[in-house]
GROMACS .gro file of C-alpha atoms in nm:
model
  199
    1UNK     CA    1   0.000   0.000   0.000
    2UNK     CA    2   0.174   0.322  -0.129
    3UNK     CA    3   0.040   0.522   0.181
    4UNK     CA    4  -0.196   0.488   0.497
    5UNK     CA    5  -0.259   0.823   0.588
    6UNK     CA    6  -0.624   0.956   0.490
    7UNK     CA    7  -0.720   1.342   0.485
    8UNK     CA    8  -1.036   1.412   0.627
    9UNK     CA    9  -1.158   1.778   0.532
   10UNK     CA   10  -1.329   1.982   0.793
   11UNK     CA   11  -1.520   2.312   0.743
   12UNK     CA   12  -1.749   2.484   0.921
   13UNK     CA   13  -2.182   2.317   0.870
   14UNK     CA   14  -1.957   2.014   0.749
   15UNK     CA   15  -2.169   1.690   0.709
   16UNK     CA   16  -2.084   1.486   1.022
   17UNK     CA   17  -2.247   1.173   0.937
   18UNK     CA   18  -2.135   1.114   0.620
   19UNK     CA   19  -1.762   1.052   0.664
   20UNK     CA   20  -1.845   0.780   1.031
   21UNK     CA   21  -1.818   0.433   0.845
   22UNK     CA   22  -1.526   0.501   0.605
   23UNK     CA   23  -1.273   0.659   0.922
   24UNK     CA   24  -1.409   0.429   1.160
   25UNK     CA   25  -1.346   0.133   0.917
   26UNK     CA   26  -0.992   0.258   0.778
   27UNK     CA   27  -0.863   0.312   1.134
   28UNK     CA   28  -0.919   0.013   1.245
   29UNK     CA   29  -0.747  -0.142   0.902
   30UNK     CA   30  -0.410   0.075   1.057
   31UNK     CA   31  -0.506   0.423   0.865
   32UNK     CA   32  -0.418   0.742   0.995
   33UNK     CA   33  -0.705   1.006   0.986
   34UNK     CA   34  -0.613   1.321   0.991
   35UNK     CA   35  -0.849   1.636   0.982
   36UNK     CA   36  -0.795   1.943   0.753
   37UNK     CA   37  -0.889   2.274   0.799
   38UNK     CA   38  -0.884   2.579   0.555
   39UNK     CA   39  -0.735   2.718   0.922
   40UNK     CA   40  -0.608   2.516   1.262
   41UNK     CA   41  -0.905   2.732   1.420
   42UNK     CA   42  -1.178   2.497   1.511
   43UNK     CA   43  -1.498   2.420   1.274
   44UNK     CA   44  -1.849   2.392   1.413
   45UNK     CA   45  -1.992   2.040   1.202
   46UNK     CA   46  -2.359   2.073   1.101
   47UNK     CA   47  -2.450   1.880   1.405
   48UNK     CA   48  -2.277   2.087   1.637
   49UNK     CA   49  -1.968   1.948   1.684
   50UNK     CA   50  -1.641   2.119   1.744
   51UNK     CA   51  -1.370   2.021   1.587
   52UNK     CA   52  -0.994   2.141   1.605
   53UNK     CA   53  -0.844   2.082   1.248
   54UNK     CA   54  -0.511   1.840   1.274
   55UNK     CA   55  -0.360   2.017   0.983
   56UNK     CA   56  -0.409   2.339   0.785
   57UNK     CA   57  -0.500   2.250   0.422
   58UNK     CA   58  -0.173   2.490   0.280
   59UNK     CA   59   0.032   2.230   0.487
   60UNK     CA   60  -0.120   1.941   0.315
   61UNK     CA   61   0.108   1.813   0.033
   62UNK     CA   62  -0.042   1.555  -0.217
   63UNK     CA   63   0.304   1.410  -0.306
   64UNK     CA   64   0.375   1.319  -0.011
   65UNK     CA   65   0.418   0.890  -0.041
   66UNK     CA   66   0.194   0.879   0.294
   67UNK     CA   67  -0.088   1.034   0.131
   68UNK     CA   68  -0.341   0.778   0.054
   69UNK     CA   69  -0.685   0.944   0.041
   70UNK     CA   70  -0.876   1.279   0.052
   71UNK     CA   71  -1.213   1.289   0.194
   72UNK     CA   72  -1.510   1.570   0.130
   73UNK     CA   73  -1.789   1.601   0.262
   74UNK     CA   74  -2.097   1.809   0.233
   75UNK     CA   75  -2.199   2.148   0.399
   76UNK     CA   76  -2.396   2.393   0.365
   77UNK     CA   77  -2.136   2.630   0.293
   78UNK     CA   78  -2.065   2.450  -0.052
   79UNK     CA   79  -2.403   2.584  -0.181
   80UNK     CA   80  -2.353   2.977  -0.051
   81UNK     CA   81  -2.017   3.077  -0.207
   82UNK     CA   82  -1.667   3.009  -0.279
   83UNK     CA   83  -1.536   2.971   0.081
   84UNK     CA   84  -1.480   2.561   0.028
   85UNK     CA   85  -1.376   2.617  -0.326
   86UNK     CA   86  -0.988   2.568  -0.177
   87UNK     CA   87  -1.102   2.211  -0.097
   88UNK     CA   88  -1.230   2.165  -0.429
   89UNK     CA   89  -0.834   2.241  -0.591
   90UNK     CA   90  -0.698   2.059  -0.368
   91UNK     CA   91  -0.884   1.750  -0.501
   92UNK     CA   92  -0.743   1.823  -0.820
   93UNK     CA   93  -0.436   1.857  -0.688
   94UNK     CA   94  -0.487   1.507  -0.536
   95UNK     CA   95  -0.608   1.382  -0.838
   96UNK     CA   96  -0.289   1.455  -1.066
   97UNK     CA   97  -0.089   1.334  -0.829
   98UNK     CA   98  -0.246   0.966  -0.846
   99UNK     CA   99  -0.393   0.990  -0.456
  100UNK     CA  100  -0.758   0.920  -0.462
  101UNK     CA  101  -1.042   1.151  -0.372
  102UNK     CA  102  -1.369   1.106  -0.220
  103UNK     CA  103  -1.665   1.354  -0.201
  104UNK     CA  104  -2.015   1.327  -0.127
  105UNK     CA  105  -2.304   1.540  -0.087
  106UNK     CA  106  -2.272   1.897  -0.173
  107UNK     CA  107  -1.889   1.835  -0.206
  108UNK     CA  108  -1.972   1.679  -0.550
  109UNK     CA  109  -2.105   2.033  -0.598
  110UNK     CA  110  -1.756   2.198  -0.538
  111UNK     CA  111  -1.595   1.907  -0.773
  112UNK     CA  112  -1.826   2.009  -1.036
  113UNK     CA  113  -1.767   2.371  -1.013
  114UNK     CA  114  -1.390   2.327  -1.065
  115UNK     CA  115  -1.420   2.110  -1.350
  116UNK     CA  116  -1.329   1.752  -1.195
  117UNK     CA  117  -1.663   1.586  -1.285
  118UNK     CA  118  -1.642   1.712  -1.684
  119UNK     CA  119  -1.468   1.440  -1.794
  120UNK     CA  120  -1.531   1.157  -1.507
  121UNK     CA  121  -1.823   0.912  -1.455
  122UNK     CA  122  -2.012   1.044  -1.141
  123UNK     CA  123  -2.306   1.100  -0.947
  124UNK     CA  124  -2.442   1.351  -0.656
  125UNK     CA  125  -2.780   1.413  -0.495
  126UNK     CA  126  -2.966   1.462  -0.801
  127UNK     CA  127  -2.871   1.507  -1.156
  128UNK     CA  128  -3.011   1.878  -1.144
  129UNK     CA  129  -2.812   1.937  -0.823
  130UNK     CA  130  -2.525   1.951  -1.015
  131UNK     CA  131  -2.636   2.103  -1.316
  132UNK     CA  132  -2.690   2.395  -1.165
  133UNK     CA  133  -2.321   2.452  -1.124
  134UNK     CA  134  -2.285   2.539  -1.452
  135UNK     CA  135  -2.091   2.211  -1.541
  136UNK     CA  136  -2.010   2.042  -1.830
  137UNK     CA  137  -2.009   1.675  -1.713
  138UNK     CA  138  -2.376   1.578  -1.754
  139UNK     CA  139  -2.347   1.322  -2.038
  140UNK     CA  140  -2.108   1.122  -1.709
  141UNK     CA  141  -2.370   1.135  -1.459
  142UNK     CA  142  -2.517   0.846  -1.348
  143UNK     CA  143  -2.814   0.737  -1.120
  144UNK     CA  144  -2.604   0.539  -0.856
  145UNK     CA  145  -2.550   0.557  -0.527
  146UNK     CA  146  -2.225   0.558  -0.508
  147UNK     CA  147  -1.943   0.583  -0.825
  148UNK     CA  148  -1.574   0.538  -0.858
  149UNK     CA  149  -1.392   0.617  -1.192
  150UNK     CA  150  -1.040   0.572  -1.155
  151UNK     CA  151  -0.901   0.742  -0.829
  152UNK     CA  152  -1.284   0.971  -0.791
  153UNK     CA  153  -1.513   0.848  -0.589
  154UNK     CA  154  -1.885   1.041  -0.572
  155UNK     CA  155  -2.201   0.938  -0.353
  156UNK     CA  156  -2.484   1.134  -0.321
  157UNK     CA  157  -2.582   1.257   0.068
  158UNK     CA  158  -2.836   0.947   0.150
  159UNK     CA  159  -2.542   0.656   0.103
  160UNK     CA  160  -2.267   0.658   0.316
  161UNK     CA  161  -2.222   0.333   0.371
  162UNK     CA  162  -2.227   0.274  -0.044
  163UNK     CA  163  -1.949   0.574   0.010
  164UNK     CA  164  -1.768   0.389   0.223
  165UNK     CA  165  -1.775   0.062   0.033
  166UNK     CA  166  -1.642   0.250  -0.281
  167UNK     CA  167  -1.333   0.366  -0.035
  168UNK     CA  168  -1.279   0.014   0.057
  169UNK     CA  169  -1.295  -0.133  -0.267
  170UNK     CA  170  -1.053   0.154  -0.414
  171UNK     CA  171  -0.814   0.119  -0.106
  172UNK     CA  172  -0.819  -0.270  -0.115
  173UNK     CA  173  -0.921  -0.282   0.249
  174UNK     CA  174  -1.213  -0.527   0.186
  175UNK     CA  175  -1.225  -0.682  -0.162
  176UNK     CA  176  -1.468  -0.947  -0.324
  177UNK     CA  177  -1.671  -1.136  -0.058
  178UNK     CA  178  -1.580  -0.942   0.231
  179UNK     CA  179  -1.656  -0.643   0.073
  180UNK     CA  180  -2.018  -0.749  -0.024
  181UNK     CA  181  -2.049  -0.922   0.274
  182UNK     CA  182  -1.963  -0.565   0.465
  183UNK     CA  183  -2.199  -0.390   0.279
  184UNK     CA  184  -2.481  -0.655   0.339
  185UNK     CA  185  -2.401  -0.586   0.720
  186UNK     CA  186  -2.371  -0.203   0.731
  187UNK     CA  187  -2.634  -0.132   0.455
  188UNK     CA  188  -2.904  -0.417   0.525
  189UNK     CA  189  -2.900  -0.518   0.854
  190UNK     CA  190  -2.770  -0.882   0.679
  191UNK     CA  191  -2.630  -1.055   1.015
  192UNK     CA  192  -2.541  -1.355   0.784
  193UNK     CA  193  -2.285  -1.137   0.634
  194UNK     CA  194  -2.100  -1.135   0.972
  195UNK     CA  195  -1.973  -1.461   0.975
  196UNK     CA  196  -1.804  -1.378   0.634
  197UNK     CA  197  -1.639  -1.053   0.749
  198UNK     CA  198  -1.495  -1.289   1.033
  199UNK     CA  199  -1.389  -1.574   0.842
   0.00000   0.00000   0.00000
């Protein structure tokens, strides 16, 4: 595995449900999650939460061979200006290097805006929810709840644990059986699928 530390960005009204099964999952598969911040000053989530930013995102370097994953999530704030559009280039920045990113909610939104989802398979909310950004990428969308082309992974706001099955797929931390069988469990309420997961 090239590198096992995942960037988890943090912004004020930031989504704090969506991102629960992929960190909780990754750190317990020996992943590092650290929190971003436009700032180090702390972020208020949309459920109230405080949280103190590990890292500021200017100190965040895609290159770096630890880097193994870039998370957005949605907020509020990515529908009432550009203050999140920093985020949004430094998922492009992730993306040329070869480190994977993956947004859901309104952070498709922000992807859209800067031109990531032009050219990539994707999908959001609703196709209309994106189209409103003025994008070009239409002819990719898909009705899915969650997509990965290449290192991009999208989900729309009601599937986080499809979001989190298209991190664990792309990161190799469950693959084939497992990885059904987790989704089963998380997504279904399958309690067959546990004895899988454990085998």
């Amino acid at each position: 595995m090239a590198g096992k530390t995942v960037y988890l960005a943090v912004y004020n009204t930031f989504a704090d449900w969506e991102p629960g099964y992929t960190t909780a999952h990754l750190t317990q598969h020996g992943y590092t999650v650290k929190t971003v911040g436009a700032t180090t000053e702390p972020v208020t989530t949309m459920g109230g939460l405080r949280i103190q930013p590990d890292l500021a995102l200017d100190d965040v370097r895609a290159e770096d061979p630890d880097a193994a994953l870039l998370i957005l999530t949605g907020a509020q704030l990515w529908d009432t200006g550009d203050e999140l559009a920093p985020f949004a280039r430094a998922a492009r920045t992730f993306l040329d290097a070869g480190v994977p990113v993956a947004a859901i909610c309104g952070a498709t939104a922000g992807l859209a805006r800067e031109g990531l989802l032009d050219n990539r398979t994707h999908t959001s909310a609703v196709s209309f929810y994106l189209d409103a950004t003025g994008y070009k990428g239409g002819e990719h969308y898909r009705e899915s709840d969650a997509v990965t082309d290449h290192d991009l992974i999208t989900a729309g706001p009601t599937e986080p644990v499809a979001f989190a099955r298209e991190v664990f797929a792309r990161l190799g931390v469950y693959e084939g059986e497992k990885l059904d069988a987790w989704y089963r469990l998380f997504h279904d309420s399958d309690a067959s699928a546990y004895e899988v997961l454990e085998s």
